[in-house]
Short mmCIF file of N, CA, C and O in Angstrom, two decimals:
data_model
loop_
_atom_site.label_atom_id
_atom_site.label_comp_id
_atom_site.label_asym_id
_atom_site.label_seq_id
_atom_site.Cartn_x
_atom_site.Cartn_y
_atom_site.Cartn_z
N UNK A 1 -6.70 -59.19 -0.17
CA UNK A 1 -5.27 -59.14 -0.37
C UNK A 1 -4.60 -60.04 0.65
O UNK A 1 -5.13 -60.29 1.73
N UNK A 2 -3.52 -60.48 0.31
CA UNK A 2 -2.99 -61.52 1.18
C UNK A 2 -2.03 -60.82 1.42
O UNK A 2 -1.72 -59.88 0.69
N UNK A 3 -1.32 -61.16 2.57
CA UNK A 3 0.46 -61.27 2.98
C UNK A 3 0.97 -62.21 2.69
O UNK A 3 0.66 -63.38 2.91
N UNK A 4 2.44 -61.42 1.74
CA UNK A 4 3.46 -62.53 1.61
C UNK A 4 4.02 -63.24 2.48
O UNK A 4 4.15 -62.79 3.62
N UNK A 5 4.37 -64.22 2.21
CA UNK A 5 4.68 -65.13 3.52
C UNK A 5 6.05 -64.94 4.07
O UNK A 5 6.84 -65.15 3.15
N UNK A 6 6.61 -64.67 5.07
CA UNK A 6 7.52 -64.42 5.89
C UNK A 6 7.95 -65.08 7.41
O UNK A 6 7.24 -65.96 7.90
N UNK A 7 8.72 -64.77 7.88
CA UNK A 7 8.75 -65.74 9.22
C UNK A 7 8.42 -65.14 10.47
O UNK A 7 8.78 -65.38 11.62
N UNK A 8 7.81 -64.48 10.08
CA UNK A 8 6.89 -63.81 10.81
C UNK A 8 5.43 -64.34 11.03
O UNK A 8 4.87 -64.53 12.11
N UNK A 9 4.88 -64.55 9.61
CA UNK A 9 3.77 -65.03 9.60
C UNK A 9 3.61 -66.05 9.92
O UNK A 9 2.42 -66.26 10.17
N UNK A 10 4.39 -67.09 10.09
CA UNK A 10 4.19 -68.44 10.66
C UNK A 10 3.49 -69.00 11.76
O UNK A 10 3.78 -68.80 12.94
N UNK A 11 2.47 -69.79 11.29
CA UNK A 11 1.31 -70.00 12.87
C UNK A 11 1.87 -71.57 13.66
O UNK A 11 1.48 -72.62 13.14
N UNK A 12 2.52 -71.62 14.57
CA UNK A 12 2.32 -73.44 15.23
C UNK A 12 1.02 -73.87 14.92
O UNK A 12 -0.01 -73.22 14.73
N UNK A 13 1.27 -75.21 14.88
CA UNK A 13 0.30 -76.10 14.74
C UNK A 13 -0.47 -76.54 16.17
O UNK A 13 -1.54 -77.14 16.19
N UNK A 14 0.33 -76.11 17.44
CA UNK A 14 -0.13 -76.24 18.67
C UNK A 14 0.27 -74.88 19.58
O UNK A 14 1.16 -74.10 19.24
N UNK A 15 -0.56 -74.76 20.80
CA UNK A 15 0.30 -74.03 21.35
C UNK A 15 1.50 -74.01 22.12
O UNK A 15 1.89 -75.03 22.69
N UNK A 16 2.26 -72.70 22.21
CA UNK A 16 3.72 -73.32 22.29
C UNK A 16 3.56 -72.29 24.18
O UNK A 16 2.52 -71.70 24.47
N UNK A 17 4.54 -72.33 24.92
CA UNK A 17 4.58 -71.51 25.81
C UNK A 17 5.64 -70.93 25.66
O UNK A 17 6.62 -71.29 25.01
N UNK A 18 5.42 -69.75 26.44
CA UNK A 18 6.17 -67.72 26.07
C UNK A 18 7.77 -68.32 25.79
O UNK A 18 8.51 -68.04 24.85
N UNK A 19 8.01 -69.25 26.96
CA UNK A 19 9.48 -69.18 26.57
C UNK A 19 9.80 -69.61 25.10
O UNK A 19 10.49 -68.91 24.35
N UNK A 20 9.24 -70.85 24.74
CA UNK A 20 9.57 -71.39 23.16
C UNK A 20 9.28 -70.83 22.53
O UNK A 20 9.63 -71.16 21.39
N UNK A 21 8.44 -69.59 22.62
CA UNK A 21 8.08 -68.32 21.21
C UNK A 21 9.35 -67.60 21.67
O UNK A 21 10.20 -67.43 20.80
N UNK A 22 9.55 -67.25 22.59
CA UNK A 22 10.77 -66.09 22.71
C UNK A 22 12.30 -66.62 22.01
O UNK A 22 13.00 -66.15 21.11
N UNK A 23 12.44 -67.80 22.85
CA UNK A 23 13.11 -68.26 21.86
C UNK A 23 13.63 -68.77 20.40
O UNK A 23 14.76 -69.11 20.05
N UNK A 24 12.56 -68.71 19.74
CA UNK A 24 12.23 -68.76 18.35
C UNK A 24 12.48 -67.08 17.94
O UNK A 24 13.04 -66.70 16.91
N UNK A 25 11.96 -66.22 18.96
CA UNK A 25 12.12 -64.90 18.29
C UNK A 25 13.27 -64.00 18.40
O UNK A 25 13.48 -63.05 17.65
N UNK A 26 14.10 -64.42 19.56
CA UNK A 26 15.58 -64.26 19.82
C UNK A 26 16.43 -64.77 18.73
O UNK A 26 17.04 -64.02 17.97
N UNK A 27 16.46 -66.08 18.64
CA UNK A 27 16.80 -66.63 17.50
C UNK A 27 17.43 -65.69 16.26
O UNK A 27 18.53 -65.41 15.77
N UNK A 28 16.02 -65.40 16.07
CA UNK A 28 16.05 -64.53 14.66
C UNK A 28 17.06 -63.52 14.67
O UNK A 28 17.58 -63.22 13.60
N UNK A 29 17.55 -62.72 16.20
CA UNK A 29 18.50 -61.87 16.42
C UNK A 29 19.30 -62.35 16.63
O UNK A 29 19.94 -61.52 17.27
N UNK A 30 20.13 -63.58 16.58
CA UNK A 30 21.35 -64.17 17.40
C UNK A 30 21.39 -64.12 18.57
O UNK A 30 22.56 -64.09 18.96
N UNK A 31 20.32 -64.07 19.78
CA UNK A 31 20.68 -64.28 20.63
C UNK A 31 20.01 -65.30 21.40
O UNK A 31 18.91 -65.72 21.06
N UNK A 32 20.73 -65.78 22.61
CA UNK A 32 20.56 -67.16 23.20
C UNK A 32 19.28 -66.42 24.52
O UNK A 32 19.35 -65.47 25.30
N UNK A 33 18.36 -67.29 24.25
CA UNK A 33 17.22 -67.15 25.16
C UNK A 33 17.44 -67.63 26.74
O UNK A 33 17.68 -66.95 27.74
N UNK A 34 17.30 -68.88 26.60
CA UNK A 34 16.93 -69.92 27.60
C UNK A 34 17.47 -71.05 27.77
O UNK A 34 18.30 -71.48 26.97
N UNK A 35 17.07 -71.75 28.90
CA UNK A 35 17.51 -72.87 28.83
C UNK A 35 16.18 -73.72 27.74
O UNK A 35 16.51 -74.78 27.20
N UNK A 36 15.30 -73.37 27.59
CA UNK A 36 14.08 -73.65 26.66
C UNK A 36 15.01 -73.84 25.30
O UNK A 36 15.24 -74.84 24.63
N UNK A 37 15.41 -72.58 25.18
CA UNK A 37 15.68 -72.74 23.62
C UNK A 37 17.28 -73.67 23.58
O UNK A 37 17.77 -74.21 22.59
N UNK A 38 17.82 -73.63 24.87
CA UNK A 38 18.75 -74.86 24.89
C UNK A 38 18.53 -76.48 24.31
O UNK A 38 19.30 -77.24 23.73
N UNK A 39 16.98 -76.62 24.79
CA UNK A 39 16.21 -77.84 24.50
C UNK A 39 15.40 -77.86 23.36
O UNK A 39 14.96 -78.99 23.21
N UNK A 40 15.12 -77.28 22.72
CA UNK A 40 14.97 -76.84 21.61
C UNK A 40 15.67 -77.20 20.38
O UNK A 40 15.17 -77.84 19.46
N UNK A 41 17.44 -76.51 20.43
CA UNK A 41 18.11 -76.78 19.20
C UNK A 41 18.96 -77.48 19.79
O UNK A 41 20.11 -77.04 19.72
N UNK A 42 18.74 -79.03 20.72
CA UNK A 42 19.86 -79.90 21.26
C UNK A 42 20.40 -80.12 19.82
O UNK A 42 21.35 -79.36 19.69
N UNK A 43 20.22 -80.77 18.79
CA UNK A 43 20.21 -81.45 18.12
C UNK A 43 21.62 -80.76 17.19
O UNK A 43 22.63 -81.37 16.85
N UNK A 44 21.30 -79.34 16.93
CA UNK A 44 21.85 -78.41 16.20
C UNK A 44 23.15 -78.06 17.28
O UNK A 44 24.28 -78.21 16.83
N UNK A 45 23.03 -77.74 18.27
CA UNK A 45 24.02 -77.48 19.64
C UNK A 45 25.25 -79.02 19.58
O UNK A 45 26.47 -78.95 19.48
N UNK A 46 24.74 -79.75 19.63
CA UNK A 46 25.37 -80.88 19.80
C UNK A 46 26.14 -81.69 18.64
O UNK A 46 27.02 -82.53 18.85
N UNK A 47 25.71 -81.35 17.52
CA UNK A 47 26.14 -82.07 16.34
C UNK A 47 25.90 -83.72 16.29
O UNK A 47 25.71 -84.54 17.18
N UNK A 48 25.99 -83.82 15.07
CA UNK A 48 25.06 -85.36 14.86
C UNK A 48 26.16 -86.43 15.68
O UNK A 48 25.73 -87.47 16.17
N UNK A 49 27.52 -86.07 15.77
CA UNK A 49 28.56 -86.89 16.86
C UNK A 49 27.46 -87.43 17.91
O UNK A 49 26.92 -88.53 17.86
N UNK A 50 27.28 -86.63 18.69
CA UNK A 50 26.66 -86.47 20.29
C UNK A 50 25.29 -86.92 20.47
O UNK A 50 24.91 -87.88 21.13
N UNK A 51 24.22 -85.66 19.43
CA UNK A 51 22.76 -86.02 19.05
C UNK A 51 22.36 -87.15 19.03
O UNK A 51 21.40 -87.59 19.66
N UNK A 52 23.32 -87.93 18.01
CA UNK A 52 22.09 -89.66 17.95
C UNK A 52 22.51 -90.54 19.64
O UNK A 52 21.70 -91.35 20.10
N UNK A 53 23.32 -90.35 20.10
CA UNK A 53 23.48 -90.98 20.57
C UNK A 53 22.97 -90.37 22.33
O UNK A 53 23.10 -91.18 23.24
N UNK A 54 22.47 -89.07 22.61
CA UNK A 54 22.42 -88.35 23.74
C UNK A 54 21.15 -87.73 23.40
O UNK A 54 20.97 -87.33 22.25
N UNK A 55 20.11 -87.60 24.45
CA UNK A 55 18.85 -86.58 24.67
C UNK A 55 19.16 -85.62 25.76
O UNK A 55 20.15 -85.93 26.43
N UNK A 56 18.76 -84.91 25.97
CA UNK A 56 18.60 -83.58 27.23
C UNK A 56 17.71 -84.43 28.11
O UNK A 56 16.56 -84.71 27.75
N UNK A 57 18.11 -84.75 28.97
CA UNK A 57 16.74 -85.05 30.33
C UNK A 57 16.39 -84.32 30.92
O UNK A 57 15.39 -84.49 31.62
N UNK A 58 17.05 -83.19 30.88
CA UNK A 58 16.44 -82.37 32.26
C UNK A 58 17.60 -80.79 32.52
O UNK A 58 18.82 -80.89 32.43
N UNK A 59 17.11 -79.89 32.74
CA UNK A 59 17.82 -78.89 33.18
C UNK A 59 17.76 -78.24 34.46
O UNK A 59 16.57 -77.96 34.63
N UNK A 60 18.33 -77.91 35.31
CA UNK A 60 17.77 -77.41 36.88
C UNK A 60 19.38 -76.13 36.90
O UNK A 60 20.54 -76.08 36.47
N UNK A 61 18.33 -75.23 37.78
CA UNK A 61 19.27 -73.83 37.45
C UNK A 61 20.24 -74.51 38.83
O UNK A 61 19.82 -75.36 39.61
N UNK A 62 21.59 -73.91 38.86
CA UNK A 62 21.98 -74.39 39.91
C UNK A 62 22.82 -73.17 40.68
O UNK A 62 23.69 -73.46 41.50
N UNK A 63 22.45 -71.57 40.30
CA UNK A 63 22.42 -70.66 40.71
C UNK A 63 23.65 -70.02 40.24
O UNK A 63 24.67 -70.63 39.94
N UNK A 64 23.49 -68.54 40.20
CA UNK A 64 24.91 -67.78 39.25
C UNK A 64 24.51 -68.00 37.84
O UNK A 64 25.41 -67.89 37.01
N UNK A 65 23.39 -68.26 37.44
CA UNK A 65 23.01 -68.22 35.83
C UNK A 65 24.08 -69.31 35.24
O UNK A 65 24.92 -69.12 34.37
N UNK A 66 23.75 -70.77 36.13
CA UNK A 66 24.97 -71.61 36.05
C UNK A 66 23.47 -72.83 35.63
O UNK A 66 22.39 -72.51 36.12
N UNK A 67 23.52 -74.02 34.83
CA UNK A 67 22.68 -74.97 35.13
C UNK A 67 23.29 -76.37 35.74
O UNK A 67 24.51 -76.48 35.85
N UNK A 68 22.42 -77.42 36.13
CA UNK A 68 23.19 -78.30 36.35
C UNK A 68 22.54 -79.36 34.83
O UNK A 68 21.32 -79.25 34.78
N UNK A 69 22.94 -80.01 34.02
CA UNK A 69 22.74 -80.67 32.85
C UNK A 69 22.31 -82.14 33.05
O UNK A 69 23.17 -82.93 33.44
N UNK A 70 21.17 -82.53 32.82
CA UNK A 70 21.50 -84.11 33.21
C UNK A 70 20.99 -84.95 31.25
O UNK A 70 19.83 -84.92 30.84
N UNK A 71 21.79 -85.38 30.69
CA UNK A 71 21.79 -86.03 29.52
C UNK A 71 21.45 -87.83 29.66
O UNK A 71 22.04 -88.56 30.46
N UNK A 72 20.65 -88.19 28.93
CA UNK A 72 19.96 -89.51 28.65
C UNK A 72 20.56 -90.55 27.74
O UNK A 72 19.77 -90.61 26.79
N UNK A 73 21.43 -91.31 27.54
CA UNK A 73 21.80 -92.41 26.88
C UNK A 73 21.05 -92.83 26.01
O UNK A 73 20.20 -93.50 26.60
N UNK A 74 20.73 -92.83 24.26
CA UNK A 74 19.96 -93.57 23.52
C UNK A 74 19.67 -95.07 24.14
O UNK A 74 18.56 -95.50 24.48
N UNK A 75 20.89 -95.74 24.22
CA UNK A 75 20.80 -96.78 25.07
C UNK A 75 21.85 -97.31 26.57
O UNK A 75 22.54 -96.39 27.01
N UNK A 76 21.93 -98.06 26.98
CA UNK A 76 22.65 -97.99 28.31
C UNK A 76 24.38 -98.30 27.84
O UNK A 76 25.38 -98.06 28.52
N UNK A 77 24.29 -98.90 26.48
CA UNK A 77 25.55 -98.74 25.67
C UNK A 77 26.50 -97.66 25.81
O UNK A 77 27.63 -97.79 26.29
N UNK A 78 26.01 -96.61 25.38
CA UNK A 78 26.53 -95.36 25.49
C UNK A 78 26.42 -94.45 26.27
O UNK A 78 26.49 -93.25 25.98
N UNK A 79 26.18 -95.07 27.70
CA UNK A 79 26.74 -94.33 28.70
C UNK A 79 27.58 -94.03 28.96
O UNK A 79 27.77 -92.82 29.10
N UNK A 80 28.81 -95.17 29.22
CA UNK A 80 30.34 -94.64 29.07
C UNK A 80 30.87 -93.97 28.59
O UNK A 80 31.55 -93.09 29.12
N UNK A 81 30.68 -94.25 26.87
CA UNK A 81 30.84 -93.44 25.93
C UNK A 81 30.66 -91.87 25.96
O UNK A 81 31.24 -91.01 25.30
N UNK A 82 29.63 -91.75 26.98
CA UNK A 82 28.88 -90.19 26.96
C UNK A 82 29.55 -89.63 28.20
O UNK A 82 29.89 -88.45 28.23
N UNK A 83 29.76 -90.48 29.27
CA UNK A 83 30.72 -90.68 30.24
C UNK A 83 32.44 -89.36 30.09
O UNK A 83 33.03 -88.52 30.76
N UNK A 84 32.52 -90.11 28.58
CA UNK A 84 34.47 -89.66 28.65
C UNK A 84 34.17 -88.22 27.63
O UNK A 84 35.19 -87.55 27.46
N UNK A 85 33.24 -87.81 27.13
CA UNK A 85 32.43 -86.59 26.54
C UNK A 85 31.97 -85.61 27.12
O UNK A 85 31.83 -84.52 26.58
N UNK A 86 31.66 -85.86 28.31
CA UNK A 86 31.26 -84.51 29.26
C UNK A 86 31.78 -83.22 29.20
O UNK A 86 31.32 -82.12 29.51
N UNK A 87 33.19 -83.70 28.57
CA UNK A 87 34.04 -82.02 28.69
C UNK A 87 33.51 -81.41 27.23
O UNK A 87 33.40 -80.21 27.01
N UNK A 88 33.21 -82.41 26.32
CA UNK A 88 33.15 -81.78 24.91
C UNK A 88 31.46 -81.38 25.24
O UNK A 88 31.33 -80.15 25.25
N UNK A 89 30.75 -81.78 25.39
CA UNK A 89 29.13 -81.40 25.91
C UNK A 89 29.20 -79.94 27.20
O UNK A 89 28.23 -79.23 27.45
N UNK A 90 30.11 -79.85 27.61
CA UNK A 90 29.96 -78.65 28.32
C UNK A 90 30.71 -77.79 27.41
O UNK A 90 30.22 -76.67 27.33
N UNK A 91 31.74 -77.98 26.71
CA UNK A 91 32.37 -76.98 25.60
C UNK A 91 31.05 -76.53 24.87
O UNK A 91 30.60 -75.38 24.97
N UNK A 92 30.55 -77.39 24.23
CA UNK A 92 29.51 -77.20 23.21
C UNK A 92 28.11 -76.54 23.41
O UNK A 92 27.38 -76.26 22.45
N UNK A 93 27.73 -76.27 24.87
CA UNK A 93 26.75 -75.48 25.65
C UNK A 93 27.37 -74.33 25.90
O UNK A 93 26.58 -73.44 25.57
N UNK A 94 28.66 -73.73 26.43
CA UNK A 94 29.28 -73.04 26.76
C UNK A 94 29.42 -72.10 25.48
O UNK A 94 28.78 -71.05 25.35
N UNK A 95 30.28 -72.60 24.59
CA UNK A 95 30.16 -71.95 23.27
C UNK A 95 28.81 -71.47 23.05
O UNK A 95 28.70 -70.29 22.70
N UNK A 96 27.84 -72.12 23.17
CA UNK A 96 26.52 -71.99 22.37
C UNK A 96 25.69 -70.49 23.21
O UNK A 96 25.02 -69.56 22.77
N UNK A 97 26.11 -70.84 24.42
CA UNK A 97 25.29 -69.47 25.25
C UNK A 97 26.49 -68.48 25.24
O UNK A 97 26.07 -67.34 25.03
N UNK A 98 27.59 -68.52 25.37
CA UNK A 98 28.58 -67.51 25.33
C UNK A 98 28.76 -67.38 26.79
O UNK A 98 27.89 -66.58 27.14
N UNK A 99 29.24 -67.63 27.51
CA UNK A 99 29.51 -67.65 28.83
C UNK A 99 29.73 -69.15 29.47
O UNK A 99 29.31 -70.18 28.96
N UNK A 100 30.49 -69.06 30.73
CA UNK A 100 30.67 -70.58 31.55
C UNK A 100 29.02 -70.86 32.16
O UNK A 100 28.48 -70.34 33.14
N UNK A 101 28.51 -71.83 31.25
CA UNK A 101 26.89 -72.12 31.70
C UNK A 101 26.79 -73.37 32.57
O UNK A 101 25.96 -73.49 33.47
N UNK A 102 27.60 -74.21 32.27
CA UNK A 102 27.17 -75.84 32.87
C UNK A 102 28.19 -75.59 34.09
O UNK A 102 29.26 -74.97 34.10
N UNK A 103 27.29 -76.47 35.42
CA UNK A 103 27.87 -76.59 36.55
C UNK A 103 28.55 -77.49 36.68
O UNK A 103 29.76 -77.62 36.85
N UNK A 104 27.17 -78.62 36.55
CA UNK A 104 27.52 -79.90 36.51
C UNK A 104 26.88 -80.82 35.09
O UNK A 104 25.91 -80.26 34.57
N UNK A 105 27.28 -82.09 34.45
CA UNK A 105 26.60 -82.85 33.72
C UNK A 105 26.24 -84.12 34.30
O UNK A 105 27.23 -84.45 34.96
N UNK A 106 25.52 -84.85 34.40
CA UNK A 106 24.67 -86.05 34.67
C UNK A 106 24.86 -87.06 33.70
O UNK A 106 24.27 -86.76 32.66
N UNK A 107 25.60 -88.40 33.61
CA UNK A 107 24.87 -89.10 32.68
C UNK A 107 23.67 -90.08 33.16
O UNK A 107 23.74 -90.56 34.30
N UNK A 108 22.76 -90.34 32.47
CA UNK A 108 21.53 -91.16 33.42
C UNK A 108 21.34 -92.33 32.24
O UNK A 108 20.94 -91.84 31.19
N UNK A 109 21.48 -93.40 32.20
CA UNK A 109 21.35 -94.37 31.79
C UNK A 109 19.66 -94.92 31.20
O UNK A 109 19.51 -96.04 30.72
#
């Protein structure tokens, strides 16, 4: 007998570590995990505005359950660009965890 398939049953194709399963399994409840699962759904968090043009580089806690954000330029073009956005990229993390999360943002070229 088999099990029907559900999202439950779903196997990765690699292994993942605790935080990116938890976050996948929070998920399922609406709630915000990590900064993992921050990096995770940049893509979805950010909207395709921001996404094509911005990666996550890096997250570092910067204490008070506060992070500091540092974001990557597709190219050195849109640094500036990503530059005069900072307030809408901390709106859009903020919203997303439900609380004041970003300390600081980084742009890194």
């Amino acid at each position: 007998m088999s099990n029907p398939a559900n999202k439950f049953s779903v196997r990765a194709a690699r292994p993942q570590t605790i935080a990116g399963v938890m976050g996948g399994f929070m998920r399922m409840f609406g709630r915000r995990a990590s900064d993992t699962d921050l990096t995770n759904r940049w893509d979805e968090i950010m909207g395709a505005d921001i996404a094509t043009v911005a990666r996550l580089a890096g997250l570092r806690r910067a204490g008070d359950n506060q992070f500091n954000v540092a974001v990557r330029a597709a190219n050195p073009a849109f640094a500036l660009q990503l530059s005069y956005q900072t307030d809408e990229i901390r709106r859009r993390i903020n919203t997303y965890f439900g609380y004041d999360a970003v300390a600081k943002i980084t742009i890194r070229k």
